[in-house]
PDB file of C-alpha atoms in Angstrom:
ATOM      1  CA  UNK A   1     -18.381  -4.095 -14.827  1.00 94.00           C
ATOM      2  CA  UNK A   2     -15.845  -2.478 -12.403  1.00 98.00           C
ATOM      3  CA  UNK A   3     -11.906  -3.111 -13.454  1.00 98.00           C
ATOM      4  CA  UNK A   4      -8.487  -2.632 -11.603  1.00 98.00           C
ATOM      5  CA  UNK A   5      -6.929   0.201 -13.696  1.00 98.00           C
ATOM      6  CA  UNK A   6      -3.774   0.175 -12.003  1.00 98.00           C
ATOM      7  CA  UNK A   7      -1.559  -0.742  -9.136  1.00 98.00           C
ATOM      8  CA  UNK A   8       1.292   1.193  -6.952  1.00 99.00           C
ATOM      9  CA  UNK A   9       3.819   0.121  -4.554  1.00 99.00           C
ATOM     10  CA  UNK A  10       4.365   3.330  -1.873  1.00 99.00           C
ATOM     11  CA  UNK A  11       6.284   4.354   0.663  1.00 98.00           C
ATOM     12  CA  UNK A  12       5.059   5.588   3.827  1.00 98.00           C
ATOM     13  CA  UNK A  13       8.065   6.836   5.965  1.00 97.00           C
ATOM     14  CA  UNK A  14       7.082   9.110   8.441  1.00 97.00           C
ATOM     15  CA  UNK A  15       9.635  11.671   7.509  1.00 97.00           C
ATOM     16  CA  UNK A  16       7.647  12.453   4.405  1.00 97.00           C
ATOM     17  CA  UNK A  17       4.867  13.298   6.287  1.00 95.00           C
ATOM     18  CA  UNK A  18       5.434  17.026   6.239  1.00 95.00           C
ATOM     19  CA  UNK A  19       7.327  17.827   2.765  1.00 96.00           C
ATOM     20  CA  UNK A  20       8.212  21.380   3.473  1.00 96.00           C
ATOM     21  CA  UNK A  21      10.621  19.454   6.554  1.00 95.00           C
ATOM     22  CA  UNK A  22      11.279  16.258   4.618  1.00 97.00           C
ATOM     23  CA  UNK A  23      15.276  15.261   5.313  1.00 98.00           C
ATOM     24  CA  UNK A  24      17.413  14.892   1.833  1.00 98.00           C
ATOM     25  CA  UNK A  25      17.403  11.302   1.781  1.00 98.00           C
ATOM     26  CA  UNK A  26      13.727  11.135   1.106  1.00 98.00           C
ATOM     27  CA  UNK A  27      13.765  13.560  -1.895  1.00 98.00           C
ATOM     28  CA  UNK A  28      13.893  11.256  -4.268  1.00 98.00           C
ATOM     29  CA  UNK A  29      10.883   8.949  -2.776  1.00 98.00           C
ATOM     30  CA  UNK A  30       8.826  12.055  -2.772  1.00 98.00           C
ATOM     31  CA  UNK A  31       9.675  13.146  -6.831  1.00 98.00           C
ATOM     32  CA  UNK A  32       8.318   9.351  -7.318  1.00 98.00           C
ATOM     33  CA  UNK A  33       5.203   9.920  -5.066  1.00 98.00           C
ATOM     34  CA  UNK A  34       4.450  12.972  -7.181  1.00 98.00           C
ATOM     35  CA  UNK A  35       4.597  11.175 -10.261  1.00 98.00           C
ATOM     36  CA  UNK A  36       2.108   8.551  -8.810  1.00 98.00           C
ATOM     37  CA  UNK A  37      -0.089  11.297  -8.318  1.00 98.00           C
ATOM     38  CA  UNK A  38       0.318  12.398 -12.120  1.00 98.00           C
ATOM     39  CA  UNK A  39      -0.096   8.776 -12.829  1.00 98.00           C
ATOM     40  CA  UNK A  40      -3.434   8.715 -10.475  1.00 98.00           C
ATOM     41  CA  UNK A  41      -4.494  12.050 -12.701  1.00 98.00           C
ATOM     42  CA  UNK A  42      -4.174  10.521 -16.029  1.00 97.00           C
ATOM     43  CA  UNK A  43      -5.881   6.951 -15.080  1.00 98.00           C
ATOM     44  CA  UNK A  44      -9.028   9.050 -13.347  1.00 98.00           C
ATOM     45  CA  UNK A  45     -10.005   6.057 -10.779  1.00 98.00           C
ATOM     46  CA  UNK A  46     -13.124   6.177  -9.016  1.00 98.00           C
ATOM     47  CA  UNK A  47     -11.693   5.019  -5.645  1.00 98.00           C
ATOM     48  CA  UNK A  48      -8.389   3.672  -4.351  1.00 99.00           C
ATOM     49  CA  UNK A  49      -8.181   0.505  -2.266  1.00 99.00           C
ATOM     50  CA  UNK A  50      -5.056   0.941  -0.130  1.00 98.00           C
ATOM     51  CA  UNK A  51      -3.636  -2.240   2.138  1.00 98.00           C
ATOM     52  CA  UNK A  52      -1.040  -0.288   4.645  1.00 98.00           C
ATOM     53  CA  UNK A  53       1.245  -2.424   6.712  1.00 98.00           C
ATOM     54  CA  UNK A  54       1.011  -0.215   9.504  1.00 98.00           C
ATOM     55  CA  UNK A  55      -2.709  -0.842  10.159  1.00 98.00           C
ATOM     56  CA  UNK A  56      -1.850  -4.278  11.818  1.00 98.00           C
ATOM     57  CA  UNK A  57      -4.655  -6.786  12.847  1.00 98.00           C
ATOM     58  CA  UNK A  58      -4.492  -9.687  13.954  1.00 98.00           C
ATOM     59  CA  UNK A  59      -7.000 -12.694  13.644  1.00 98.00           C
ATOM     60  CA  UNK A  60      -9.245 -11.222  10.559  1.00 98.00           C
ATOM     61  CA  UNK A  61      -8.667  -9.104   7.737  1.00 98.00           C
ATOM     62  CA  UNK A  62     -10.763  -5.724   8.327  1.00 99.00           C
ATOM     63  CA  UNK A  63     -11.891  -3.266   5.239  1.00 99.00           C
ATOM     64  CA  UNK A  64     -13.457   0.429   6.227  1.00 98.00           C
ATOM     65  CA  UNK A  65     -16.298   1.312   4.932  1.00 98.00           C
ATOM     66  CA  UNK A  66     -17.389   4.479   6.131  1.00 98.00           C
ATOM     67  CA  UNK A  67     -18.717   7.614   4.023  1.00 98.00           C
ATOM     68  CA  UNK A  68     -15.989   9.843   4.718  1.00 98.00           C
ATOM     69  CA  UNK A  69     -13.065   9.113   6.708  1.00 98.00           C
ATOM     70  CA  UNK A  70     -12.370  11.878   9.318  1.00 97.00           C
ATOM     71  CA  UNK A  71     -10.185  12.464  12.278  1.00 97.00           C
ATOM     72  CA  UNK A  72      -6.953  14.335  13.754  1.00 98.00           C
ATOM     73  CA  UNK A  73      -3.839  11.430  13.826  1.00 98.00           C
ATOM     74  CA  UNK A  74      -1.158  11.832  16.415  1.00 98.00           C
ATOM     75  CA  UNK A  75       1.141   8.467  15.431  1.00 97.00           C
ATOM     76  CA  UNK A  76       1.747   6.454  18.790  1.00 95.00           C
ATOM     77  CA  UNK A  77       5.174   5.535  17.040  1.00 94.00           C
ATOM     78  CA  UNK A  78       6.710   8.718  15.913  1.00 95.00           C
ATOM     79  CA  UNK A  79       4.745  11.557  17.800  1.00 97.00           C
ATOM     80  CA  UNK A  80       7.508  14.443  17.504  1.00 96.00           C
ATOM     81  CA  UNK A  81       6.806  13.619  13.523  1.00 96.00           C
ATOM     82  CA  UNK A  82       3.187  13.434  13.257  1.00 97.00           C
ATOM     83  CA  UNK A  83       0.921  15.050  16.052  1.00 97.00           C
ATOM     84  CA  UNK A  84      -2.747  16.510  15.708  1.00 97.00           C
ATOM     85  CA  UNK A  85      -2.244  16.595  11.318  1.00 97.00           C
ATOM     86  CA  UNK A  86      -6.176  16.382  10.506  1.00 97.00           C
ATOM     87  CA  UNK A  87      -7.637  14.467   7.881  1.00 98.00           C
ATOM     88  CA  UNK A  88     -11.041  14.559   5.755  1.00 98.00           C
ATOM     89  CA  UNK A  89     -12.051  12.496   2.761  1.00 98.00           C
ATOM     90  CA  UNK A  90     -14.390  10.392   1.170  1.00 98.00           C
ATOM     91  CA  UNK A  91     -14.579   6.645   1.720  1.00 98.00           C
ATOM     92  CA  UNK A  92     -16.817   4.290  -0.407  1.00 98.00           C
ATOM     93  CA  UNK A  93     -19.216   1.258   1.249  1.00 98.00           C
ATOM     94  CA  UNK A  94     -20.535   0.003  -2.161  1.00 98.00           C
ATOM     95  CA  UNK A  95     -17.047  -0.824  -3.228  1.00 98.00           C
ATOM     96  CA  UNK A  96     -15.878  -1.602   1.059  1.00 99.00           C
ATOM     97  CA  UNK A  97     -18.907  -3.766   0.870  1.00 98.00           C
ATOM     98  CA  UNK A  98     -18.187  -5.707  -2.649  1.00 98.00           C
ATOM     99  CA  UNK A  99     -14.985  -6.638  -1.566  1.00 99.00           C
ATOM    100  CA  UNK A 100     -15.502  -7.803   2.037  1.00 98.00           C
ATOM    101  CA  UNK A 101     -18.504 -10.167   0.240  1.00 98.00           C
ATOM    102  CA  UNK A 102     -16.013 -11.801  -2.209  1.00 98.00           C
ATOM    103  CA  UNK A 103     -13.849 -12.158   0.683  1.00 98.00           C
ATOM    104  CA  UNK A 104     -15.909 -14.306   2.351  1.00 98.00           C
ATOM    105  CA  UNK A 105     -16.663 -16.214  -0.672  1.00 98.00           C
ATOM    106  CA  UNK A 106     -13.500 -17.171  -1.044  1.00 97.00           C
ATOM    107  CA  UNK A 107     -12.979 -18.012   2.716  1.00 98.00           C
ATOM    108  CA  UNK A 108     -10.908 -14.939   3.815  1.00 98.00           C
ATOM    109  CA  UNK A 109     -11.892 -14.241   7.082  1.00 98.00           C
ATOM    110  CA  UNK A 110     -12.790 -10.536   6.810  1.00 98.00           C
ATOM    111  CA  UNK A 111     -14.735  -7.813   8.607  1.00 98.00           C
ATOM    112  CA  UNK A 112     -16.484  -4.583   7.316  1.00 98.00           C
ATOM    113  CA  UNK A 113     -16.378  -1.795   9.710  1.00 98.00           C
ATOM    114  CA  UNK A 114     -17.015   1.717   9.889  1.00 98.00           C
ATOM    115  CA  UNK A 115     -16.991   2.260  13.473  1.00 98.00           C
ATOM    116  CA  UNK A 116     -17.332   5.227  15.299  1.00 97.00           C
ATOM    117  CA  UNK A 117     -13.676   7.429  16.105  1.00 96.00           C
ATOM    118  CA  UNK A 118     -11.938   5.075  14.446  1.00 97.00           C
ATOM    119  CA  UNK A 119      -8.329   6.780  13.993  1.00 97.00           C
ATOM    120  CA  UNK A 120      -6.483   6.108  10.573  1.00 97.00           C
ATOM    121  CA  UNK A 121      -2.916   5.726  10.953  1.00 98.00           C
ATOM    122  CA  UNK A 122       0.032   7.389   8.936  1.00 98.00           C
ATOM    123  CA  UNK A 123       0.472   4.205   6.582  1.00 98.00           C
ATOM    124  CA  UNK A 124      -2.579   4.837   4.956  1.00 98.00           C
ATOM    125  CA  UNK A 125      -2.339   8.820   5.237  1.00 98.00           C
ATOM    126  CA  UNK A 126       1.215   9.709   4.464  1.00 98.00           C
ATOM    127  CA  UNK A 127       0.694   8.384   0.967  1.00 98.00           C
ATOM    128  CA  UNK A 128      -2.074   9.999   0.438  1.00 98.00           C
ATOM    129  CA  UNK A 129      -0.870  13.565   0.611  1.00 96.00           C
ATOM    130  CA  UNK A 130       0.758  12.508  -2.492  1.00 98.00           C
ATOM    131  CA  UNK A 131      -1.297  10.775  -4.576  1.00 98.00           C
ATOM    132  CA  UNK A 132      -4.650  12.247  -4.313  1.00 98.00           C
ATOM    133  CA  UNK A 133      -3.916  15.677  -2.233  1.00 96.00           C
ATOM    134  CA  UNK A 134      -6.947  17.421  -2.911  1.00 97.00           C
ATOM    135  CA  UNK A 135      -8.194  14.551  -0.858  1.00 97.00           C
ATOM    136  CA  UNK A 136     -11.064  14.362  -3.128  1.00 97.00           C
ATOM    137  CA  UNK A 137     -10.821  10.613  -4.568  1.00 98.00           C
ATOM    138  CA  UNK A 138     -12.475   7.895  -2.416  1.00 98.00           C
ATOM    139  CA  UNK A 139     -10.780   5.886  -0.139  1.00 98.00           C
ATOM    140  CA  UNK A 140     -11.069   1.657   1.051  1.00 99.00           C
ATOM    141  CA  UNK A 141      -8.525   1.565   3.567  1.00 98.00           C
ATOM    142  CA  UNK A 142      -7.826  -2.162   4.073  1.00 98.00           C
ATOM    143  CA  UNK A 143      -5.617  -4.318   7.226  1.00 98.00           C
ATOM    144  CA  UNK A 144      -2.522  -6.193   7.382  1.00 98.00           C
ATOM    145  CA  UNK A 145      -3.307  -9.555   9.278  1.00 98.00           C
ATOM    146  CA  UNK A 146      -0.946 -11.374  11.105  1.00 98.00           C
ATOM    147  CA  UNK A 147      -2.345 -14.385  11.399  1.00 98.00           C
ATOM    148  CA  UNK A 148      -2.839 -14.521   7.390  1.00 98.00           C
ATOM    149  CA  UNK A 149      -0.102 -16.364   5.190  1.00 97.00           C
ATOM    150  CA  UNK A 150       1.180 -14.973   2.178  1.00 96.00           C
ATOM    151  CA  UNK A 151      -1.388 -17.585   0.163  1.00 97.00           C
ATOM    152  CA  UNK A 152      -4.267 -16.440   1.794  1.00 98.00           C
ATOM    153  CA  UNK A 153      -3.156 -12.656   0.767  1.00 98.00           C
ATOM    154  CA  UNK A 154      -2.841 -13.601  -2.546  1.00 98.00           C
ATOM    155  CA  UNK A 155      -6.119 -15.058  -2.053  1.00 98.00           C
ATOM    156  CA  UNK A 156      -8.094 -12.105  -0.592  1.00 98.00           C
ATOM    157  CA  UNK A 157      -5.832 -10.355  -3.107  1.00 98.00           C
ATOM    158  CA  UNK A 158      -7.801 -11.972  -6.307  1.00 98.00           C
ATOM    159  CA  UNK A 159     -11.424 -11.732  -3.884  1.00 98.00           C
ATOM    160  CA  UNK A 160     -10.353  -8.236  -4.124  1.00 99.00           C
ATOM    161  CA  UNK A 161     -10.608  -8.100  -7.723  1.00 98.00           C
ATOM    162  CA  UNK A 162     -13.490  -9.869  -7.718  1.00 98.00           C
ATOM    163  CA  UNK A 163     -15.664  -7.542  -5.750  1.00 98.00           C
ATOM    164  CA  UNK A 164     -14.337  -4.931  -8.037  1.00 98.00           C
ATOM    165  CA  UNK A 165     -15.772  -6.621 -10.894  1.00 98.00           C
ATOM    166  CA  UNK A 166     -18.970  -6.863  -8.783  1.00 98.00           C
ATOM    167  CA  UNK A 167     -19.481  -2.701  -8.783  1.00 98.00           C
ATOM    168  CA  UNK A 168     -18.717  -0.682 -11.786  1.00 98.00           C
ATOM    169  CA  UNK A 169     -15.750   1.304 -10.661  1.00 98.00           C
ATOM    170  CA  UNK A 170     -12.276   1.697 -11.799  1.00 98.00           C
ATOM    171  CA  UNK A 171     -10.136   0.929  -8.986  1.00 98.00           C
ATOM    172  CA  UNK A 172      -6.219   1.539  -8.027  1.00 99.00           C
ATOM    173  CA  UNK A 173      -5.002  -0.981  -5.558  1.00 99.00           C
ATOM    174  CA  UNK A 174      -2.693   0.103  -3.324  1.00 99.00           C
ATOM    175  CA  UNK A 175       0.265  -1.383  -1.683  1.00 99.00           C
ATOM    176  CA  UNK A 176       1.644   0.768   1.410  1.00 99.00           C
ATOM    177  CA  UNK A 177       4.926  -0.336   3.339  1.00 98.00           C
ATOM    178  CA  UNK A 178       8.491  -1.455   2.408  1.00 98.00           C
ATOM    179  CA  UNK A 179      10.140  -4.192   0.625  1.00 98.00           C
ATOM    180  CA  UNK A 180      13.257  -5.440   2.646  1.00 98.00           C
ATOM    181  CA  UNK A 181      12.507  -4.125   6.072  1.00 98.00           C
ATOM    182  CA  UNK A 182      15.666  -5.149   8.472  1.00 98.00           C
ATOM    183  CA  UNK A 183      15.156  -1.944  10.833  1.00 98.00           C
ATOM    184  CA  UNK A 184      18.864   0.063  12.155  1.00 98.00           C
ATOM    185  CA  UNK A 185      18.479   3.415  14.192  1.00 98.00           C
ATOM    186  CA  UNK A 186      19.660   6.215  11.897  1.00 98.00           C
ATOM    187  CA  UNK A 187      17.138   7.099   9.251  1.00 97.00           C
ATOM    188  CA  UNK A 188      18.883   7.834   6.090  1.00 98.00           C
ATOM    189  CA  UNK A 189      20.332   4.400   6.812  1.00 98.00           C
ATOM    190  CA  UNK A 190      20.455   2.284   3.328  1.00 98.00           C
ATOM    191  CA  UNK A 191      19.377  -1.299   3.405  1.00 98.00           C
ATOM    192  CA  UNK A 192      22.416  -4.196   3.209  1.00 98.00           C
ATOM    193  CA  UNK A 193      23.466  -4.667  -0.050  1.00 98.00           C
ATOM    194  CA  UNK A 194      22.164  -8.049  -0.528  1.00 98.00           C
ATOM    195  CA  UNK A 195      18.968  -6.894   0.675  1.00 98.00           C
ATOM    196  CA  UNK A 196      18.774  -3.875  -2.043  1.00 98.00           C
ATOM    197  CA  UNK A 197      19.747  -6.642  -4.692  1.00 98.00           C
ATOM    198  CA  UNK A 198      16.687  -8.810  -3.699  1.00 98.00           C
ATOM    199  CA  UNK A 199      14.779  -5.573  -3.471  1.00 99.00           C
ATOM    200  CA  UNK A 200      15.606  -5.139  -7.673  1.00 98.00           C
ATOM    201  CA  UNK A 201      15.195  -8.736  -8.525  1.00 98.00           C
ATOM    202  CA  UNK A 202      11.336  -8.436  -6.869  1.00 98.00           C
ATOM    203  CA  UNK A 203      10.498  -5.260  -8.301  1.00 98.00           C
ATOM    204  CA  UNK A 204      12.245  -6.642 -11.960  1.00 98.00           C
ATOM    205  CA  UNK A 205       9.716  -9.433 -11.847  1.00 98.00           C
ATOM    206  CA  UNK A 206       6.619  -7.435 -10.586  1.00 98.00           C
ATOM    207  CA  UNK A 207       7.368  -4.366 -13.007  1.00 98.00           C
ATOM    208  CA  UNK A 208       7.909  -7.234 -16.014  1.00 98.00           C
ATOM    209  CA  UNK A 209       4.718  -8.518 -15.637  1.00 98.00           C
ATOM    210  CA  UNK A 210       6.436 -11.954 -14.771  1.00 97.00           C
ATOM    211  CA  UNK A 211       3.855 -13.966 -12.881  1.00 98.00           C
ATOM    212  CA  UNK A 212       5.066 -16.976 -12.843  1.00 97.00           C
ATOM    213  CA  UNK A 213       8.598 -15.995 -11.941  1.00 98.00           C
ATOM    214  CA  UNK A 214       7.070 -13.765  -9.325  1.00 98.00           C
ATOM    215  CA  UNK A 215       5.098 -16.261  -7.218  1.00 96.00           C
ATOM    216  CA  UNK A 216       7.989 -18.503  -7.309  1.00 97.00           C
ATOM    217  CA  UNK A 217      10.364 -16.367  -5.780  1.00 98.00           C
ATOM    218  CA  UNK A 218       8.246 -14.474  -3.650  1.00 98.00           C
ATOM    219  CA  UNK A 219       8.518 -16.399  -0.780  1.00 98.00           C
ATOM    220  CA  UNK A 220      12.580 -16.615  -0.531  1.00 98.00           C
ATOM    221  CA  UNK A 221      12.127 -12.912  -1.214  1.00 98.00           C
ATOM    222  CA  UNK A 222       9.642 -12.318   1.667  1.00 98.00           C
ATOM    223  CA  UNK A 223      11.961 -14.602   4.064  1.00 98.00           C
ATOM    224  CA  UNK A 224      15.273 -13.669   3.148  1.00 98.00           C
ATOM    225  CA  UNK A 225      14.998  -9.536   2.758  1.00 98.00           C
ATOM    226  CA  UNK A 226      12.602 -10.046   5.908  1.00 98.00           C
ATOM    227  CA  UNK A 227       9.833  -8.049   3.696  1.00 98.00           C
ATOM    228  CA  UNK A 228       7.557  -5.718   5.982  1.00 98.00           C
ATOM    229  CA  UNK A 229       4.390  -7.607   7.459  1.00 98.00           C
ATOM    230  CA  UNK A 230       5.611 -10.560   5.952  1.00 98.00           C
ATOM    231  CA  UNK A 231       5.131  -9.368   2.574  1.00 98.00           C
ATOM    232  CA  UNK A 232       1.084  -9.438   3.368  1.00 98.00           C
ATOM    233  CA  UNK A 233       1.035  -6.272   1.409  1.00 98.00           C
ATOM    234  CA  UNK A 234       2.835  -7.172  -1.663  1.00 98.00           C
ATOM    235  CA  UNK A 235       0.866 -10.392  -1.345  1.00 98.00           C
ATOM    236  CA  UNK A 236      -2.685  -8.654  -2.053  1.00 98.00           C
ATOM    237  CA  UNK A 237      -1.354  -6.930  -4.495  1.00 98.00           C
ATOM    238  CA  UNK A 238      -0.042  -9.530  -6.358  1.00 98.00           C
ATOM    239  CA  UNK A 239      -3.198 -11.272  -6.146  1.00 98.00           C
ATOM    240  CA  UNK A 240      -5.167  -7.639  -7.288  1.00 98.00           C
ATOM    241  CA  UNK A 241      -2.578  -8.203 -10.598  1.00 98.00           C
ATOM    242  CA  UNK A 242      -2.237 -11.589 -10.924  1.00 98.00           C
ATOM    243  CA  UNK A 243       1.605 -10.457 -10.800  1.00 97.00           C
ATOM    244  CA  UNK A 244       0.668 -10.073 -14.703  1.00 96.00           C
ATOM    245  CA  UNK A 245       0.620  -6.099 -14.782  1.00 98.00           C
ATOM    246  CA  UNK A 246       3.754  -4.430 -16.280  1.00 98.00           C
ATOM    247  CA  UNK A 247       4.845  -1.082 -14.894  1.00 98.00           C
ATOM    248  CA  UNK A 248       7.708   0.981 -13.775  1.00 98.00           C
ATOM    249  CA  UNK A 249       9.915   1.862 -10.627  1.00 98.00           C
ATOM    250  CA  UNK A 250       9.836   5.671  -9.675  1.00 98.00           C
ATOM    251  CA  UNK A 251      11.674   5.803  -7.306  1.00 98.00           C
ATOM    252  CA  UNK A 252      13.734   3.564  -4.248  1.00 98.00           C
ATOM    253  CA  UNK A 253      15.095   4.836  -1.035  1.00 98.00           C
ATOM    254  CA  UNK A 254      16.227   3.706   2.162  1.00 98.00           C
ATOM    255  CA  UNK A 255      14.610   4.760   5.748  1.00 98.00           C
ATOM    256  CA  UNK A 256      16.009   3.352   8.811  1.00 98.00           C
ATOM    257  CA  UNK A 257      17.294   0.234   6.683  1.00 98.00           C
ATOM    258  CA  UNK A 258      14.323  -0.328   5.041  1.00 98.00           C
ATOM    259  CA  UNK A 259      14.277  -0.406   1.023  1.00 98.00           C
ATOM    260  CA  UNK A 260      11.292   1.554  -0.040  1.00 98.00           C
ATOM    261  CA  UNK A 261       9.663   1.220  -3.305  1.00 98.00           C
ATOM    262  CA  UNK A 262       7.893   3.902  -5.708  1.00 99.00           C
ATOM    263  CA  UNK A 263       6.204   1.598  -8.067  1.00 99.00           C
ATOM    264  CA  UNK A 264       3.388   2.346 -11.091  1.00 98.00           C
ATOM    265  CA  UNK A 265       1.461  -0.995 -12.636  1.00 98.00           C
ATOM    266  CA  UNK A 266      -0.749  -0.859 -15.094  1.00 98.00           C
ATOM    267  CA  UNK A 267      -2.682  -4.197 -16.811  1.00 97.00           C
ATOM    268  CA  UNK A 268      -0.814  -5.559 -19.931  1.00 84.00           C
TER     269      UNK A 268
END
């Protein structure tokens, strides 16, 4: 039977896209990311499962499952950042196809697809350059949906899981995007500090293992630090846990206002 092995919370900012250019406000996010990838190293997952907020759908919840993801990304929103950076590594449609099934079970409304010149965006890839970069572990990139609530996240979340279960992998779920997200101009801009405060108090919770604690403040936290997506990616990941794993914060840094997470979870 598969099993979630672990969890991370990870930051995506484009300016950490290229580390030999990265600005000195993102140093410390990228000593965390490198730990992560230690932390990948010493769990030995068969596949990652990564939820980025910057894959946005709208009515249904879409999981890739293609063989091997490949393509050149130039991002639409930062293009003097990220322009023709290639990209070639495995995907997995056993495990893309598990999950998607448990999804519907559950009544997530949620697509498979492994269309043709489909283009991953730098949500997904950033991270990925440092957790796995040989590029060599396989990869379920997953949607943000709009139209979803932060209950049926949690939901597709703990479908999530269940498909796992279903194969016999050992699985890292991944949570891509920021905590407090209340965008400025200037990117080495910090978050307010009442915004950094409910920043700690989440990742205090998540990191304690403190379910019940969690899913009772979650949604003040998602409405009042005006979380990324809505919180849809902290959502199915707290449903992947059951906001029961216990871990540690790497690292936290700001980008454009923004309070970015480095987080490690492991099962207790």
């Amino acid at each position: 039977m598969g099993s979630v092995v672990g969890a991370l919370i990870v930051t995506h900012t484009p300016r950490m896209a290229d580390e030999t250019k990265a600005p000195p406000f993102t140093h410390e996010m990228i000593r965390g990311m490198h730990e992560l990838g230690k932390e990948i190293e010493r769990l030995r997952p068969d596949a990652l499962i990564q939820v980025s907020t910057h894959w946005v759908t709208t009515f249904n919840h879409y999981v890739l499952g293609h063989k091997r993801h490949r393509g050149v990304l130039t991002s639409s929103e930062a293009p003097d950042l990220i322009a023709g950076v290639p990209y070639d590594f495995p995907g997995d449609p056993e495990l893309a196809a598990a999950i998607v099934e448990k999804g519907k079970e559950r009544g997530v409304p949620v697509i498979l697809s492994a269309a043709d010149h489909f283009v991953i965006e730098y949500g997904t890839l950033n991270p990925l350059r440092y957790l796995t970069p040989r590029f060599d572990i396989p990869v379920v990139p997953i949607s943000s949906c709009l139209l979803a609530d932060p209950e049926e996240c949690i939901r597709w979340g703990e479908a999530i899981t269940e498909g796992i279960k279903q194969t016999s992998k050992r699985v890292i779920v991944i949570a891509s995007g920021a905590l407090s997200h209340a965008l400025v101009r200037g990117p080495e801009k910090w978050p307010t500090e009442e915004h950094q405060r409910l920043d700690h108090i989440f990742i205090e919770l998540l990191t304690g293992g403190r379910a019940g604690e969690l899913k009772s403040f979650f949604p003040a936290f998602v409405k009042e630090a005006d979380a990324e997506m809505g919180g849809r990616h902290l959502a199915i990941l707290i449903g992947a846990t059951g906001g029961a794993f216990r871990g540690k914060l790497h690292a936290y840094g700001p980008s454009s206002g923004t309070g970015n997470a480095v987080v490690s979870l492991t099962p207790d």
